[in-house]
Amino acid sequence: MSFFHRRNENQSNARIHNGAQLITVMHPKSPISEQFRTLRTNINFMAIDHPIKTLALTSANASEGKSTVTDNLAIVWAQTGQKVLLVDADLRRSTLHRTFNLDNREGLTTILTSRAHTIDLNTIIQPSGIDNLSLLPSGPTPPNPAELLSSQRMKDFLKAARERYDMVIVDVPPMLVVTDTQVISRDLDAVVLVVKQGQTQKLGAKRAVELLKMAHANLLGYVMNDVVSDGSAGYGYGYGYGNDGDDE
Ligand SMILES: Nc1ncnc2c1ncn2[C@@H]1O[C@H](COP(=O)(O)OP(=O)(O)OP(=O)(O)O)[C@@H](O)[C@H]1O
Ligand SMILES: [Mg+2]
């Protein structure tokens, strides 16, 4: 399709080539995997009054661990036996196809740009190799991601996906860099902010919270993604819920 342009600057980052680390698959009994299960439980607790079927994790800036947290959360969710669809809606720095070694010639952008009246999602959604977890890669990088994500077609897709799956978890871009997440977050049941300890500036996190509120997103709280600096353990996650972005 000639109207899709691949953006060279997106290819420069090594982690985009490598994808996210699936620690919940590699080390399911590790404390980190247990923390992802706790995160899942906490989100479930917050869904009592308003069921959460579509969820995204975002962050203030790039490279704060969104894809890592999103993918591992989707895996532990699928492990409960619920049918989960993991969608790569980070159309600028997509990683899902690399993480799970998928063909990315067709994906979300195929659905959003198709002129067909109906489109069979089964032909585009791919199995993950993990029970109950299905995957929708980004598809080719479009020139107009925010426009596609705010389209009626995106709303229709989310509606169809939530009818078919128990949980739809969406990987999205950071808040302060592009407007994509703002435009999609109002159509999702809930959003969680990923904060990387030592990296996310307090002002940045506060601004991200403001932007989510302006978009009328249902912000559940934040996940602290903490890289251990001595290099021995590698990971650590913590959580917080409430209005921490309001603090001065
Ligand atoms: N807690 C952690 N400990 C160690 N490394 C981590 C941790 N979280 C993420 N990383 C690593 O940091 C890099 C960025 O993570 P990830 O791709 O998940 O971030 P992102 O916010 O999705 O980035 P982007 O903005 O490019 O989409 C990856 O190489 C990932 O493996
Ligand atoms: Mg990412």
mmCIF file of N, CA, C and O in Angstrom, residues 51-95:
data_model
loop_
_atom_site.group_PDB
_atom_site.id
_atom_site.type_symbol
_atom_site.label_atom_id
_atom_site.label_comp_id
_atom_site.label_asym_id
_atom_site.label_seq_id
_atom_site.Cartn_x
_atom_site.Cartn_y
_atom_site.Cartn_z
ATOM 1 N N PRO A 51 -17.528 -2.040 35.186
ATOM 2 C CA PRO A 51 -16.720 -3.125 34.614
ATOM 3 C C PRO A 51 -15.653 -2.587 33.650
ATOM 4 O O PRO A 51 -15.932 -1.681 32.868
ATOM 5 N N ILE A 52 -14.454 -3.126 33.755
ATOM 6 C CA ILE A 52 -13.368 -2.687 32.879
ATOM 7 C C ILE A 52 -13.126 -3.786 31.856
ATOM 8 O O ILE A 52 -12.715 -4.890 32.196
ATOM 9 N N LYS A 53 -13.405 -3.461 30.604
ATOM 10 C CA LYS A 53 -13.168 -4.427 29.531
ATOM 11 C C LYS A 53 -12.150 -3.918 28.526
ATOM 12 O O LYS A 53 -11.650 -4.676 27.705
ATOM 13 N N THR A 54 -11.900 -2.606 28.558
ATOM 14 C CA THR A 54 -10.864 -2.055 27.683
ATOM 15 C C THR A 54 -9.950 -1.184 28.534
ATOM 16 O O THR A 54 -10.405 -0.318 29.272
ATOM 17 N N LEU A 55 -8.656 -1.451 28.440
ATOM 18 C CA LEU A 55 -7.687 -0.835 29.356
ATOM 19 C C LEU A 55 -6.402 -0.501 28.607
ATOM 20 O O LEU A 55 -5.956 -1.284 27.764
ATOM 21 N N ALA A 56 -5.815 0.665 28.915
ATOM 22 C CA ALA A 56 -4.498 0.991 28.361
ATOM 23 C C ALA A 56 -3.581 1.438 29.480
ATOM 24 O O ALA A 56 -4.025 1.983 30.487
ATOM 25 N N LEU A 57 -2.293 1.192 29.296
ATOM 26 C CA LEU A 57 -1.291 1.728 30.212
ATOM 27 C C LEU A 57 -0.476 2.725 29.424
ATOM 28 O O LEU A 57 0.005 2.423 28.335
ATOM 29 N N THR A 58 -0.337 3.935 29.961
ATOM 30 C CA THR A 58 0.460 4.926 29.249
ATOM 31 C C THR A 58 1.503 5.483 30.213
ATOM 32 O O THR A 58 1.624 5.029 31.349
ATOM 33 N N SER A 59 2.291 6.457 29.735
ATOM 34 C CA SER A 59 3.304 7.078 30.590
ATOM 35 C C SER A 59 3.488 8.502 30.107
ATOM 36 O O SER A 59 2.958 8.890 29.065
ATOM 37 N N ALA A 60 4.225 9.297 30.868
ATOM 38 C CA ALA A 60 4.450 10.678 30.459
ATOM 39 C C ALA A 60 5.333 10.711 29.212
ATOM 40 O O ALA A 60 5.007 11.338 28.213
ATOM 41 N N ASN A 61 6.455 10.011 29.292
ATOM 42 C CA ASN A 61 7.455 10.079 28.233
ATOM 43 C C ASN A 61 7.704 8.702 27.623
ATOM 44 O O ASN A 61 7.169 7.707 28.104
ATOM 45 N N ALA A 62 8.560 8.683 26.594
ATOM 46 C CA ALA A 62 8.901 7.421 25.941
ATOM 47 C C ALA A 62 9.775 6.562 26.858
ATOM 48 O O ALA A 62 10.406 7.067 27.792
ATOM 49 N N SER A 63 9.781 5.278 26.601
ATOM 50 C CA SER A 63 10.714 4.323 27.224
ATOM 51 C C SER A 63 10.605 4.230 28.734
ATOM 52 O O SER A 63 11.606 4.104 29.419
ATOM 53 N N GLU A 64 9.394 4.311 29.242
ATOM 54 C CA GLU A 64 9.223 4.186 30.690
ATOM 55 C C GLU A 64 8.656 2.818 31.076
ATOM 56 O O GLU A 64 8.333 2.586 32.233
ATOM 57 N N GLY A 65 8.521 1.943 30.087
ATOM 58 C CA GLY A 65 8.114 0.564 30.378
ATOM 59 C C GLY A 65 6.669 0.236 30.048
ATOM 60 O O GLY A 65 6.159 -0.797 30.473
ATOM 61 N N LYS A 66 6.015 1.072 29.242
ATOM 62 C CA LYS A 66 4.603 0.816 28.901
ATOM 63 C C LYS A 66 4.399 -0.559 28.271
ATOM 64 O O LYS A 66 3.547 -1.319 28.705
ATOM 65 N N SER A 67 5.180 -0.841 27.231
ATOM 66 C CA SER A 67 4.950 -2.096 26.502
ATOM 67 C C SER A 67 5.261 -3.290 27.394
ATOM 68 O O SER A 67 4.548 -4.304 27.366
ATOM 69 N N THR A 68 6.311 -3.179 28.192
ATOM 70 C CA THR A 68 6.688 -4.278 29.089
ATOM 71 C C THR A 68 5.560 -4.564 30.075
ATOM 72 O O THR A 68 5.162 -5.719 30.261
ATOM 73 N N VAL A 69 5.037 -3.518 30.696
ATOM 74 C CA VAL A 69 3.977 -3.709 31.685
ATOM 75 C C VAL A 69 2.695 -4.179 30.987
ATOM 76 O O VAL A 69 2.021 -5.105 31.447
ATOM 77 N N THR A 70 2.370 -3.563 29.861
ATOM 78 C CA THR A 70 1.147 -3.908 29.124
ATOM 79 C C THR A 70 1.143 -5.379 28.714
ATOM 80 O O THR A 70 0.170 -6.106 28.939
ATOM 81 N N ASP A 71 2.254 -5.824 28.122
ATOM 82 C CA ASP A 71 2.308 -7.201 27.600
ATOM 83 C C ASP A 71 2.257 -8.215 28.748
ATOM 84 O O ASP A 71 1.560 -9.232 28.664
ATOM 85 N N ASN A 72 2.997 -7.951 29.815
ATOM 86 C CA ASN A 72 3.011 -8.906 30.937
ATOM 87 C C ASN A 72 1.663 -8.921 31.666
ATOM 88 O O ASN A 72 1.211 -9.976 32.120
ATOM 89 N N LEU A 73 1.020 -7.769 31.748
ATOM 90 C CA LEU A 73 -0.304 -7.730 32.372
ATOM 91 C C LEU A 73 -1.301 -8.540 31.541
ATOM 92 O O LEU A 73 -2.110 -9.300 32.081
ATOM 93 N N ALA A 74 -1.216 -8.406 30.217
ATOM 94 C CA ALA A 74 -2.126 -9.162 29.339
ATOM 95 C C ALA A 74 -1.915 -10.663 29.534
ATOM 96 O O ALA A 74 -2.875 -11.444 29.544
ATOM 97 N N ILE A 75 -0.662 -11.071 29.716
ATOM 98 C CA ILE A 75 -0.363 -12.502 29.891
ATOM 99 C C ILE A 75 -0.963 -13.014 31.201
ATOM 100 O O ILE A 75 -1.634 -14.050 31.220
ATOM 101 N N VAL A 76 -0.754 -12.286 32.315
ATOM 102 C CA VAL A 76 -1.297 -12.795 33.584
ATOM 103 C C VAL A 76 -2.832 -12.729 33.578
ATOM 104 O O VAL A 76 -3.482 -13.533 34.232
ATOM 105 N N TRP A 77 -3.381 -11.814 32.808
ATOM 106 C CA TRP A 77 -4.843 -11.755 32.691
ATOM 107 C C TRP A 77 -5.353 -12.997 31.959
ATOM 108 O O TRP A 77 -6.309 -13.641 32.369
ATOM 109 N N ALA A 78 -4.680 -13.349 30.870
ATOM 110 C CA ALA A 78 -5.083 -14.533 30.097
ATOM 111 C C ALA A 78 -4.926 -15.800 30.938
ATOM 112 O O ALA A 78 -5.689 -16.760 30.777
ATOM 113 N N GLN A 79 -3.956 -15.791 31.841
ATOM 114 C CA GLN A 79 -3.724 -16.980 32.686
ATOM 115 C C GLN A 79 -4.878 -17.255 33.649
ATOM 116 O O GLN A 79 -4.959 -18.330 34.223
ATOM 117 N N THR A 80 -5.763 -16.280 33.823
ATOM 118 C CA THR A 80 -6.934 -16.540 34.673
ATOM 119 C C THR A 80 -8.026 -17.269 33.897
ATOM 120 O O THR A 80 -9.070 -17.607 34.456
ATOM 121 N N GLY A 81 -7.816 -17.461 32.601
ATOM 122 C CA GLY A 81 -8.816 -18.165 31.800
ATOM 123 C C GLY A 81 -9.726 -17.211 31.043
ATOM 124 O O GLY A 81 -10.570 -17.649 30.258
ATOM 125 N N GLN A 82 -9.554 -15.909 31.262
ATOM 126 C CA GLN A 82 -10.360 -14.952 30.504
ATOM 127 C C GLN A 82 -9.767 -14.795 29.100
ATOM 128 O O GLN A 82 -8.550 -14.864 28.925
ATOM 129 N N LYS A 83 -10.663 -14.527 28.156
ATOM 130 C CA LYS A 83 -10.200 -14.325 26.774
ATOM 131 C C LYS A 83 -9.693 -12.899 26.622
ATOM 132 O O LYS A 83 -10.456 -11.950 26.796
ATOM 133 N N VAL A 84 -8.414 -12.765 26.309
ATOM 134 C CA VAL A 84 -7.778 -11.446 26.281
ATOM 135 C C VAL A 84 -7.291 -11.132 24.865
ATOM 136 O O VAL A 84 -6.714 -11.987 24.192
ATOM 137 N N LEU A 85 -7.529 -9.884 24.443
ATOM 138 C CA LEU A 85 -6.949 -9.399 23.185
ATOM 139 C C LEU A 85 -5.960 -8.286 23.527
ATOM 140 O O LEU A 85 -6.315 -7.305 24.183
ATOM 141 N N LEU A 86 -4.722 -8.470 23.088
ATOM 142 C CA LEU A 86 -3.679 -7.458 23.285
ATOM 143 C C LEU A 86 -3.489 -6.729 21.953
ATOM 144 O O LEU A 86 -3.195 -7.355 20.931
ATOM 145 N N VAL A 87 -3.686 -5.406 21.987
ATOM 146 C CA VAL A 87 -3.692 -4.607 20.752
ATOM 147 C C VAL A 87 -2.514 -3.629 20.768
ATOM 148 O O VAL A 87 -2.305 -2.928 21.762
ATOM 149 N N ASP A 88 -1.777 -3.554 19.683
ATOM 150 C CA ASP A 88 -0.702 -2.558 19.595
ATOM 151 C C ASP A 88 -1.243 -1.311 18.898
ATOM 152 O O ASP A 88 -1.348 -1.256 17.671
ATOM 153 N N ALA A 89 -1.621 -0.306 19.729
ATOM 154 C CA ALA A 89 -2.106 0.966 19.172
ATOM 155 C C ALA A 89 -1.028 2.036 19.299
ATOM 156 O O ALA A 89 -1.323 3.224 19.185
ATOM 157 N N ASP A 90 0.221 1.631 19.571
ATOM 158 C CA ASP A 90 1.332 2.576 19.472
ATOM 159 C C ASP A 90 1.801 2.512 18.022
ATOM 160 O O ASP A 90 2.682 1.732 17.661
ATOM 161 N N LEU A 91 1.143 3.310 17.197
ATOM 162 C CA LEU A 91 1.361 3.197 15.753
ATOM 163 C C LEU A 91 2.671 3.837 15.320
ATOM 164 O O LEU A 91 3.065 3.736 14.167
ATOM 165 N N ARG A 92 3.344 4.504 16.268
ATOM 166 C CA ARG A 92 4.599 5.171 15.919
ATOM 167 C C ARG A 92 5.812 4.351 16.341
ATOM 168 O O ARG A 92 6.848 4.375 15.686
ATOM 169 N N ARG A 93 5.724 3.664 17.461
ATOM 170 C CA ARG A 93 6.841 2.832 17.936
ATOM 171 C C ARG A 93 6.280 1.465 18.315
ATOM 172 O O ARG A 93 6.364 1.019 19.453
ATOM 173 N N SER A 94 5.726 0.789 17.325
ATOM 174 C CA SER A 94 5.066 -0.482 17.619
ATOM 175 C C SER A 94 6.097 -1.564 17.947
ATOM 176 O O SER A 94 7.171 -1.625 17.337
ATOM 177 N N THR A 95 5.780 -2.409 18.925
ATOM 178 C CA THR A 95 6.720 -3.449 19.348
ATOM 179 C C THR A 95 6.076 -4.838 19.434
ATOM 180 O O THR A 95 6.791 -5.823 19.499
#
